[in-house]
Coordinates of C-alpha atoms and ligand atoms in Angstrom, one line a residue:
X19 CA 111.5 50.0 49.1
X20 CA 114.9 51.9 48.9
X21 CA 115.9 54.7 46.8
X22 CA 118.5 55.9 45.2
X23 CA 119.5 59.4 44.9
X24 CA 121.6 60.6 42.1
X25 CA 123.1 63.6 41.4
X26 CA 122.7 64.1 37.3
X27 CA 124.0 66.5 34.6
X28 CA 121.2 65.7 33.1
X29 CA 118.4 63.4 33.7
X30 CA 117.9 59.1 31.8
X31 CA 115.0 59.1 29.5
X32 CA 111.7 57.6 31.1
X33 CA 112.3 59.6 34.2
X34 CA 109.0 61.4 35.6
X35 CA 109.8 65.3 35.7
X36 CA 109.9 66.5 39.0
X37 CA 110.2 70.7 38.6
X38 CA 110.3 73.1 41.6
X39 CA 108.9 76.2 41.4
X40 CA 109.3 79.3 43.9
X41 CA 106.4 81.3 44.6
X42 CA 108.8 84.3 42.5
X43 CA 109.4 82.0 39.6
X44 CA 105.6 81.1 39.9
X45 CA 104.3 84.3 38.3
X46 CA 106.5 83.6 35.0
X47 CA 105.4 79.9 34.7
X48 CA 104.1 78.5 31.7
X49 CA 101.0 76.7 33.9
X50 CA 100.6 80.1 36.0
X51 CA 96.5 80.3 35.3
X52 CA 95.8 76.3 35.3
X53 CA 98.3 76.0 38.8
X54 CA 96.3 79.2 40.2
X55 CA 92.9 77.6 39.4
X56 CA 93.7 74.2 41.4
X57 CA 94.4 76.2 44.2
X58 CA 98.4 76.2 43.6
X59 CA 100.0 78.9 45.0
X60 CA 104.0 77.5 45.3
X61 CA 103.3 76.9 49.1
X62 CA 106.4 75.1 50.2
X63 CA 105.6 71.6 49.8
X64 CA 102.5 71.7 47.5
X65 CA 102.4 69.7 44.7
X66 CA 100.4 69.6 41.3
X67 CA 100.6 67.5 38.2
X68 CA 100.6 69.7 34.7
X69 CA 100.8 68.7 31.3
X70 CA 104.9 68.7 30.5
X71 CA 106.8 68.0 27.5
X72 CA 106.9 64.2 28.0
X73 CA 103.8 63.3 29.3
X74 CA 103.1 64.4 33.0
X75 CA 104.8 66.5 34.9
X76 CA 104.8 67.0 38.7
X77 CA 105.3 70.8 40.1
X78 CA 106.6 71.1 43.7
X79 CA 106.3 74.6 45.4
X80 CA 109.5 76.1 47.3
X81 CA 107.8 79.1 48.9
X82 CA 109.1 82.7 48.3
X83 CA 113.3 83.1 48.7
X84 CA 113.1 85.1 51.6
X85 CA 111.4 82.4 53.6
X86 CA 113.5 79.4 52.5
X87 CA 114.9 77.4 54.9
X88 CA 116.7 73.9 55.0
X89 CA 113.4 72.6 56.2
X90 CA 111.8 73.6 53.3
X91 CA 113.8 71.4 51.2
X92 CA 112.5 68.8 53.7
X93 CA 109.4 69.5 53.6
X94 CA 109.4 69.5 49.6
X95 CA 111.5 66.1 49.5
X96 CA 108.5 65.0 51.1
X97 CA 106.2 65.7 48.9
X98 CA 107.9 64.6 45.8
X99 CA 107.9 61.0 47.6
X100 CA 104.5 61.4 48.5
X101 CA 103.3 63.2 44.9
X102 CA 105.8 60.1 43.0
X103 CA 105.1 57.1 44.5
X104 CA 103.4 54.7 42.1
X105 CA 106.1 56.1 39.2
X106 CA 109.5 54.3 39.5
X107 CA 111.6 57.0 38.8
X108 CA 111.8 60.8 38.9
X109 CA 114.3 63.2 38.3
X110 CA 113.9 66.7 39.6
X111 CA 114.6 69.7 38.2
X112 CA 115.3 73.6 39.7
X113 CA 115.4 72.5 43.4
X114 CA 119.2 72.4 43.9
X115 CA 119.6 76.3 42.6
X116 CA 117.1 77.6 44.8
X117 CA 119.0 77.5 48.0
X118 CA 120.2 81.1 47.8
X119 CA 122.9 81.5 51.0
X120 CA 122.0 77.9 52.2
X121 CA 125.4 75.7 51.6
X122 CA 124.3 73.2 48.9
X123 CA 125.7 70.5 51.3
X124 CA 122.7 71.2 53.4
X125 CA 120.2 71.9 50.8
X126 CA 121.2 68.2 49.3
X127 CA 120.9 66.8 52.7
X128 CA 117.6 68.0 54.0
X129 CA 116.0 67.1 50.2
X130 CA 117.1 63.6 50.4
X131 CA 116.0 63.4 54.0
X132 CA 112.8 64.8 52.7
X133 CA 112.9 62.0 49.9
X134 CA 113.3 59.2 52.1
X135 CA 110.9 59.9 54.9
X136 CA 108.1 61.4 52.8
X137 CA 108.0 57.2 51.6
X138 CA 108.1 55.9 54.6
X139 CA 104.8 53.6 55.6
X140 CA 104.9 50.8 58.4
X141 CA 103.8 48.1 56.3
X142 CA 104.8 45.4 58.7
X143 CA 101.2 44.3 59.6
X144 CA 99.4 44.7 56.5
X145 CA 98.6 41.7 54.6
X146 CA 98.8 43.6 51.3
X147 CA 100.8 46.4 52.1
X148 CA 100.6 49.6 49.4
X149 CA 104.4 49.9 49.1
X150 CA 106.0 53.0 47.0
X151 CA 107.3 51.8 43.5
X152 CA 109.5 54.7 43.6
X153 CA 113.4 53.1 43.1
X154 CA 115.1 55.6 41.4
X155 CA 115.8 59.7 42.4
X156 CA 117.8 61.8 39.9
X157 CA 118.5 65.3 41.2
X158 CA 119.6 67.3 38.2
X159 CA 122.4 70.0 38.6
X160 CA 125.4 71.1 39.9
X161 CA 127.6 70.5 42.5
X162 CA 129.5 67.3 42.0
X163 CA 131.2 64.9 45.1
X164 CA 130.2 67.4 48.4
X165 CA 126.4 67.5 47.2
X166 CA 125.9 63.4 46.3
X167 CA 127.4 62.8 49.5
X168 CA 125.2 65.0 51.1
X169 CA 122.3 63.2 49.5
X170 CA 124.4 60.0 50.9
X171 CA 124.4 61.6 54.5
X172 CA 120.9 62.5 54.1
X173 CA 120.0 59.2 53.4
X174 CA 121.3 57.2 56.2
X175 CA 120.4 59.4 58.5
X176 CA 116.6 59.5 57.1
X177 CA 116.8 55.8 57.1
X178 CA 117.8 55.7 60.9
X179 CA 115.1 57.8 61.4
X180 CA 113.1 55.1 59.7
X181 CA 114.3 52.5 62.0
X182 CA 113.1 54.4 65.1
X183 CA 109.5 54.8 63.4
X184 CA 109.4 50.9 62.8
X185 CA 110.3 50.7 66.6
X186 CA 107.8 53.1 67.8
X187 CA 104.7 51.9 65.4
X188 CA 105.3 48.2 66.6
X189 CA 103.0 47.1 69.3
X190 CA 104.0 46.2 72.5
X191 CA 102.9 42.8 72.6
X192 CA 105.9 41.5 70.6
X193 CA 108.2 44.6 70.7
X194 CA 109.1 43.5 74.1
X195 CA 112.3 44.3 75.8
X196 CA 113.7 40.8 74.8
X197 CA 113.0 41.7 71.4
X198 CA 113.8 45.0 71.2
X199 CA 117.2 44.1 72.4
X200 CA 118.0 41.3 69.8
X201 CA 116.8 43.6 67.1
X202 CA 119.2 46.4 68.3
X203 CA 121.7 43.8 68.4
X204 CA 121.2 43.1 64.9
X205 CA 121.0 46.8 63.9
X206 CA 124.3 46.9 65.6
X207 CA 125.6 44.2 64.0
X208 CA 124.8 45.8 60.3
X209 CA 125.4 49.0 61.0
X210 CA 128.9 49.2 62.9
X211 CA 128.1 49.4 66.5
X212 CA 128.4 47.4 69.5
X213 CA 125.7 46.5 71.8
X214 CA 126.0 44.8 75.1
X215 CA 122.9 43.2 76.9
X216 CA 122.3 43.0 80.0
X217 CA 119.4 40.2 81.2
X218 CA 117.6 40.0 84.8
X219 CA 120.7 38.2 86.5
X220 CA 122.8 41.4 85.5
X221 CA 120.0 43.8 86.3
X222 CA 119.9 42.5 89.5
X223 CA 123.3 42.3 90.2
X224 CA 123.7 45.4 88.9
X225 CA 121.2 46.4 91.8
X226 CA 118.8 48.8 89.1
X227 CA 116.0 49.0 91.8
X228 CA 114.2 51.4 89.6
X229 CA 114.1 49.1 86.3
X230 CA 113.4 45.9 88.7
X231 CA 110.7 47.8 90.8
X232 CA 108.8 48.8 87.6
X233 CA 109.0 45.4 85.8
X234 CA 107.9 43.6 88.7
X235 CA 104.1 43.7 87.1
X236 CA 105.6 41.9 84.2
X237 CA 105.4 38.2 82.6
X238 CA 108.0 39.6 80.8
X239 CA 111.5 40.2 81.5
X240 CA 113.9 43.3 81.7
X241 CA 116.9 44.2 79.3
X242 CA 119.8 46.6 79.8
X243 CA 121.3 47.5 76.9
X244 CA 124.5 49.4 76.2
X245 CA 125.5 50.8 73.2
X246 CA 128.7 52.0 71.7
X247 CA 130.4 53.8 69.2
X248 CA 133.8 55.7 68.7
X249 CA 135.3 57.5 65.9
X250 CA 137.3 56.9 62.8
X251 CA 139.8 59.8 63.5
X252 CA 140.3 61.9 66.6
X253 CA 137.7 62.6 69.2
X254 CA 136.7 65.1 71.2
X255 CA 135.2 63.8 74.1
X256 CA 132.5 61.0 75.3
X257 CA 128.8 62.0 75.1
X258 CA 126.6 59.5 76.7
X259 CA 122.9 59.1 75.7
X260 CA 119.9 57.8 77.4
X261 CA 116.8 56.9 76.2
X262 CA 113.4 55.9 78.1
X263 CA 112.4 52.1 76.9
X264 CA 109.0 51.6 78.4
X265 CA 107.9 48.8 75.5
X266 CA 104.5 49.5 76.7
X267 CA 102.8 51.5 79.6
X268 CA 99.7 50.6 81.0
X269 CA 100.5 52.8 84.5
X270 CA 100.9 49.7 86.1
X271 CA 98.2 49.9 89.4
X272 CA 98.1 53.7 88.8
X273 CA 96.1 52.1 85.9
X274 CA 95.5 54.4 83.1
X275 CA 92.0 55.3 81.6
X276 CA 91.8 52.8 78.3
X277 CA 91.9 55.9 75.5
X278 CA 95.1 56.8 76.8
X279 CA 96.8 53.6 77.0
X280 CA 97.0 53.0 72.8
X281 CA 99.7 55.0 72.1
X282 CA 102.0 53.7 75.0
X283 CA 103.0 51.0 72.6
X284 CA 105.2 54.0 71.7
X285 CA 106.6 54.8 75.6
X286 CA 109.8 53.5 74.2
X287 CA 110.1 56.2 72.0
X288 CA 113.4 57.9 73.5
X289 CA 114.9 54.6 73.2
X290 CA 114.4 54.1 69.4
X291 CA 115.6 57.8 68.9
X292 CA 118.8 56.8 70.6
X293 CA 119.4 53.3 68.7
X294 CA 117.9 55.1 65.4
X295 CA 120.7 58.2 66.1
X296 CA 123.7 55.2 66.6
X297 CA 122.2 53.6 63.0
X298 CA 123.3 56.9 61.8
X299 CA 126.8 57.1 63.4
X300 CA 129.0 55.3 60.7
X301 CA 127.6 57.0 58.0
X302 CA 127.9 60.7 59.8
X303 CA 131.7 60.0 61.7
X304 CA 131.0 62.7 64.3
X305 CA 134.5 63.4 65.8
X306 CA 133.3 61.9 69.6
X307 CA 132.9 58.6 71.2
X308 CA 129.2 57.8 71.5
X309 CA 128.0 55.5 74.6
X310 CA 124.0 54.4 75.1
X311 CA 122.0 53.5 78.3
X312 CA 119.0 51.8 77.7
X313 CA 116.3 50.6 80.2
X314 CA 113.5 48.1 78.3
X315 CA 110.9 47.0 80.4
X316 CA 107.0 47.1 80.1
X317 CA 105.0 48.8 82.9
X318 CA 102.2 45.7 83.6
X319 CA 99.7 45.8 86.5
X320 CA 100.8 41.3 87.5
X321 CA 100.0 40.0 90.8
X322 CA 103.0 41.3 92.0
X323 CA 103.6 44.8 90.6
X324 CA 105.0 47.4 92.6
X325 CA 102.4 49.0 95.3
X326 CA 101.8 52.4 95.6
X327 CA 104.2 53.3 98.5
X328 CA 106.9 50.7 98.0
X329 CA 110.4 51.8 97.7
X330 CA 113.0 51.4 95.7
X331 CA 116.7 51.7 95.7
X332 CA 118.1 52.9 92.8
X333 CA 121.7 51.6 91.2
X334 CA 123.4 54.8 93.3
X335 CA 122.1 54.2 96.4
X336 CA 119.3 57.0 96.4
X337 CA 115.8 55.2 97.8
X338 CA 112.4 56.2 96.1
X339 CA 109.2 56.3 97.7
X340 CA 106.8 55.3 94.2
X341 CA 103.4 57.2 94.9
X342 CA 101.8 56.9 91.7
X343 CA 103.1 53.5 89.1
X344 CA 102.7 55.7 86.1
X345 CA 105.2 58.0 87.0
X346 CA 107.8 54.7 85.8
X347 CA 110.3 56.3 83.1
X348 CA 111.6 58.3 85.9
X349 CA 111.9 55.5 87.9
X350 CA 113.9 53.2 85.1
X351 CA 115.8 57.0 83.7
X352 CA 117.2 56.8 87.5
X353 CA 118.9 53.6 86.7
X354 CA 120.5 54.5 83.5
X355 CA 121.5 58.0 84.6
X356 CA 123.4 56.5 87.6
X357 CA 124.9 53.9 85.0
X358 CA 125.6 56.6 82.8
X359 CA 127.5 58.7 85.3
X360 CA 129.5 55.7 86.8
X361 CA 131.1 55.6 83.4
X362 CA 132.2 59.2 83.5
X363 CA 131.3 61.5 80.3
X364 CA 131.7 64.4 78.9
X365 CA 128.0 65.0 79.0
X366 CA 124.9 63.1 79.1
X367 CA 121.9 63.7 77.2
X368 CA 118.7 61.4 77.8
X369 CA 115.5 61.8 75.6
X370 CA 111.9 60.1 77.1
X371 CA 108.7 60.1 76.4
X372 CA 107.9 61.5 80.2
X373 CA 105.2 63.2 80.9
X374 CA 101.9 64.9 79.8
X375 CA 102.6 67.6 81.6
X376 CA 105.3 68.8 79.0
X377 CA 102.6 68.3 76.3
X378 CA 100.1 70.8 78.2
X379 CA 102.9 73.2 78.8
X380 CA 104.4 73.0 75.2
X381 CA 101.8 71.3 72.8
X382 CA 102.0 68.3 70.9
X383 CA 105.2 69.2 68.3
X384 CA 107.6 70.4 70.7
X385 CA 110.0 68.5 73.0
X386 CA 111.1 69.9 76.1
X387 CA 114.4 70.9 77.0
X388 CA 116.0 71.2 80.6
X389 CA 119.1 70.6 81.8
X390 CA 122.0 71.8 84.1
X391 CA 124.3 73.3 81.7
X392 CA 123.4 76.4 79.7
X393 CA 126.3 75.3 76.8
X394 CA 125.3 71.8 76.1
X395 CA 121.4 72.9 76.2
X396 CA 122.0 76.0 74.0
X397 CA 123.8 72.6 71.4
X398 CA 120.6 70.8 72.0
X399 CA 118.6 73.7 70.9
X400 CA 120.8 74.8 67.9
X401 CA 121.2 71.0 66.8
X402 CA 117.2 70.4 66.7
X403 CA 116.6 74.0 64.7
X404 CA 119.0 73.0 62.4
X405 CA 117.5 69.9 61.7
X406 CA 113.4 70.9 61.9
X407 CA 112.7 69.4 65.2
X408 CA 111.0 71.8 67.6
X409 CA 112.7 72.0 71.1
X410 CA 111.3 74.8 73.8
X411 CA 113.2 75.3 77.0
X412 CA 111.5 74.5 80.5
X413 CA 112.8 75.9 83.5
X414 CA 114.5 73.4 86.4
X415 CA 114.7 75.2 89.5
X416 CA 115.9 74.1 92.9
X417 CA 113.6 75.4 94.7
X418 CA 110.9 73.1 93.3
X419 CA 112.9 69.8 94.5
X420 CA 110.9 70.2 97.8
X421 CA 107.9 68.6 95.9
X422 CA 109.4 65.4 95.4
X423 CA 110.4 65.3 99.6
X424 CA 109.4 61.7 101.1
X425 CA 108.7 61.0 105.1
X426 CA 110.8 57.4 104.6
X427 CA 112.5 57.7 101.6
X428 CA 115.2 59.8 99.7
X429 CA 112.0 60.8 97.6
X430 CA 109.0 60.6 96.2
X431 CA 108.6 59.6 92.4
X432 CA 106.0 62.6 92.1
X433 CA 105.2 66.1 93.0
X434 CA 102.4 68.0 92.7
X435 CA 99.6 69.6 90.2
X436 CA 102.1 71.7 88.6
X437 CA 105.3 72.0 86.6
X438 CA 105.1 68.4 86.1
X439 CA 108.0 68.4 83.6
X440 CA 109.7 70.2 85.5
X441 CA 109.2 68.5 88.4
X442 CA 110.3 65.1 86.5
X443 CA 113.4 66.4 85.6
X444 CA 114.5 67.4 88.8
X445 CA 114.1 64.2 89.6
X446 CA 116.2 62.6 87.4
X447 CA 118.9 65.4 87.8
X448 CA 119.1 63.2 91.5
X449 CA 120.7 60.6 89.3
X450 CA 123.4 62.7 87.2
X451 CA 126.3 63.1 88.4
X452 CA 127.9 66.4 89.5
X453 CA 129.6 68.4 87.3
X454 CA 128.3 66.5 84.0
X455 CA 126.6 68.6 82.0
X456 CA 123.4 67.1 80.8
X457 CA 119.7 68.0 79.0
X458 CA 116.8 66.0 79.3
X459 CA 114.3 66.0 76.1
X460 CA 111.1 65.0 77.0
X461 CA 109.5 63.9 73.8
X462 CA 106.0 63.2 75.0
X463 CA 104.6 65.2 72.5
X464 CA 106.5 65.5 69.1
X465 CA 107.3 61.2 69.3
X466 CA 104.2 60.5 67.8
X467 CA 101.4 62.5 65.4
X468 CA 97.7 62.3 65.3
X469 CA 98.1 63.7 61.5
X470 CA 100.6 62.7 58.6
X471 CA 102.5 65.7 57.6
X472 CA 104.6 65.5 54.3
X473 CA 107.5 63.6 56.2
X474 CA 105.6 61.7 58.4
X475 CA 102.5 59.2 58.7
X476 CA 100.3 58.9 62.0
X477 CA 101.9 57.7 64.6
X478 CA 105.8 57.1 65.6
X479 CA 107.6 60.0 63.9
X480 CA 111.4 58.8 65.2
X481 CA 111.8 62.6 66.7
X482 CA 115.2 63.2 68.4
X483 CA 116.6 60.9 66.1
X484 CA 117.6 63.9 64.0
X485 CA 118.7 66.7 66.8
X486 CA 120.8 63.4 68.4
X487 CA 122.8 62.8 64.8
X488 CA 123.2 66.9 64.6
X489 CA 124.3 67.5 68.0
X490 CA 127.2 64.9 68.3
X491 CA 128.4 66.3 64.8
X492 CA 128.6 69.7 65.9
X493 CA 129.6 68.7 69.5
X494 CA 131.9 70.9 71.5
X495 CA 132.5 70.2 75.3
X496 CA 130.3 72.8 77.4
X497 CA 131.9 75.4 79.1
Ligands
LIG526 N1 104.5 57.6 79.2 C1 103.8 58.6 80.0 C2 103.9 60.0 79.5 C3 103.2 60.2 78.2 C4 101.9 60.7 78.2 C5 103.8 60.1 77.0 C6 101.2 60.9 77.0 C7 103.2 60.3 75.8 C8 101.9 60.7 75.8 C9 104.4 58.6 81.4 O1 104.9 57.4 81.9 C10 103.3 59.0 82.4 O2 102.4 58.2 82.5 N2 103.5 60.1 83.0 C11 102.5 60.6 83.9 C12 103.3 61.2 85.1 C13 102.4 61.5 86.3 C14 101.9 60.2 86.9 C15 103.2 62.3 87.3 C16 101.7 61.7 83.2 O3 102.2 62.4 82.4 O4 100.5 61.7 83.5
LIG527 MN1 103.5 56.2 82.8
LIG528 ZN1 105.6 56.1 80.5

């Protein structure tokens, strides 16, 4: 179901009020001892139904002013969706005016963000799915034109981010590259950008030893997929993102142990933030030209997969020794890094689910930054704090590159016990050209939850989706 969001003077009759209340305001309000009493304390995001003028009445906390962040308004969005979804339409009251030095552009934003997203469900497979009723969002107050089209903004970029959950939360057994690549056609299609498809005669020709070596297990055939956008007005550059499209990883011979292997439906999960993030492009105009590199294969364990100590050639000539079949986005990343820098950028930025590694390093809700500019990666991390996704720098040093050293190869596809997310992206910085500045986001972690939180369900959470969308609208060539 999609929503509107309004902005109102004041709200239509029949309209579930939706009130926030700060944790100051909280003291003074009417409820205080009943709210206290259910355990109500005006947490951000908390939500409690009271007895209001016209019937119900739904209270959201907004935390205490000093703590307030954009977020917040995210995380209270959320709720309201969550709290509101069997009524069919709310209008909410004393949110907007609580953003204290926070533009009201933003506040708007992040709250319809938090509207849509807090609704979101995959429903796709359920015979009688439980669907949201909720069609219509008034937000009363002030702020005319720049604050709707902030809840406009919001919106399609929430809705993007919806895309990349469908993506994630489908299983591999029909989200296979074939199908992942007509459905990004058709997003294309709708949504204003183009999308070229490469198929094995292409792959091949285009000599991607990395994407051919790890599909090689597969009944199932490979897809390239290029994506493109440019700008309305002026530009300021070409950024070029990647995005790992393993549609489902079983570790190939390097088989992996069975409780593991269920949530590699998701292993395409960099992938979806990248088409989820070009969804969003029309709607956001970010003053550069946009280009996408994505490798789709699944990573099967067929009579002819890849053995341990083949080699490959990658698309730029660099030969890798594969030592372990599990260690595959690297392998298909190589490909479209190479691709990526043939087409010279401005900078390249490629998100993956990569490795555990970065998930014992950094838990399960941060992504992992690394890169070889200290300009674009300080953009990566400014972009993802402005819009609530958790990024944590990982160190990429030279000296570790001995690891990856093969006795007949260029290299080795895997190092040692430790650093391992380190150690993968010094791998794929083989495949980036000199001089480009680029970041690597391994999203091993944050791409899907094990718990639903008020913006997400279990499960594909379309991260990087968000922190993509910010960074090309704030982007400024590295120094
Ligand atoms: N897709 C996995 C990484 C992963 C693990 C993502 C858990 C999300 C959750 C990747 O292809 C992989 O298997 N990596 C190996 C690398 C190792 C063989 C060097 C890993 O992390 O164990
Ligand atoms: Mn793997
Ligand atoms: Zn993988």
């Amino acid at each position: 179901m999609t929503v509107t969001i309004e902005l109102v003077k004041e709200a239509s009759a029949g309209a579930m009020t939706v009130a926030g209340v700060t944790a100051e305001a909280f003291e003074d309000h009417p409820h205080h001892a009943l709210l206290s009493e259910s355990g109500f304390a005006a947490k951000v995001g908390e939500t409690q139904m009271v007895p209001g003028d016209t019937g119900v009445e739904l209270v959201v906390g907004l935390g205490p002013d000093a703590e307030r962040d954009a977020d917040s308004f995210r995380t209270a969005g959320g709720a309201i969706a969550r709290a509101a979804k069997k009524q069919q339409s709310v209008a909410v009251h004393d949110v907007l005016e609580t953003g204290g030095e926070i533009a009201p552009s933003v506040v708007g934003q992040a709250l319809a963000e938090g509207l849509v997203l807090g609704g979101y469900r995959y429903t796709a497979l359920k015979s009688d799915p439980e669907d949201s009723s909720l069609a219509s969002i008034e937000v009363v107050g002030k702020g005319g034109k720049r604050v709707q089209s902030a809840f406009d903004v919001g919106r399609s970029i929430a809705e993007a981010v919806c895309i990349a959950r469908d993506l994630v939360n489908e299983p591999g057994g029909t989200l296979t590259p074939p199908a992942l690549a007509k459905k990004t056609e058709k997003l294309g299609a709708a949504l204003g950008f183009e999308v070229t498809v490469l198929g094995p005669k292409e792959i091949k020709a285009a000599k991607m030893g990395g994407l051919l070596g790890v599909n090689r297990g597969s009944d199932i055939p490979p897809r390239f997929l290029e994506l493109s956008w440019k700008p309305e007005g002026s530009s300021r550059g070409v950024v070029a993102l990647v995005g790992k499209g393993v549609t489902f990883d079983s570790g190939g011979l390097s088989l992996k142990p069975s409780d593991g292997m269920l949530a590699m439906k998701g292993d395409m999960g960099g992938a979806a933030a990248v088409i989820g993030a070009f969804c969003a492009l029309d709607a956001v105009q970010p003053r550069v030209e946009v280009r996408g590199y994505l490798p789709l294969t699944d990573n099967m364990t067929g009579g002819d997969a890849t053995r341990l100590g083949d080699v490959l050639t990658i698309s730029n000539g660099k030969t890798v020794e594969v030592h372990n079949t599990d260690a595959e986005g690297r392998l298909i990343l190589a490909d479209a890094l190479s691709k990526a820098t043939a087409d010279e950028p401005d900078a390249i930025v490629d998100v993956a689910t990569l490795t555990g590694a970065c998930m014992v390093a950094l838990g399960d809700n941060h992504a992992g930054i690394m890169g070889t500019s200290d300009g674009l990666l300080e953009q990566v991390q400014e972009a993802s704090a402005a819009v609530g996704e958790k990024t944590w720098p990982l160190p990429l040093p030279q000296e570790w590159r001995s690891n990856l050293d093969s006795e007949i190869a260029d290299m080795k596809n895997i190092g040692g016990r430790y650093g391992g997310a380190s150690i993968a992206g010094l791998f794929l910085k083989e495949f980036v050209g000199e001089g480009i500045p680029w970041v690597h986001i391994d999203i091993a972690g944050p791409a899907f939850v094990s718990k639903e939180t008020s913006t997400t369900t279990k499960d594909g959470t379309g991260f990087g989706v968000r922190t993509l969308v910010q960074l090309l609208k704030s982007y400024k060539r590295p120094r």
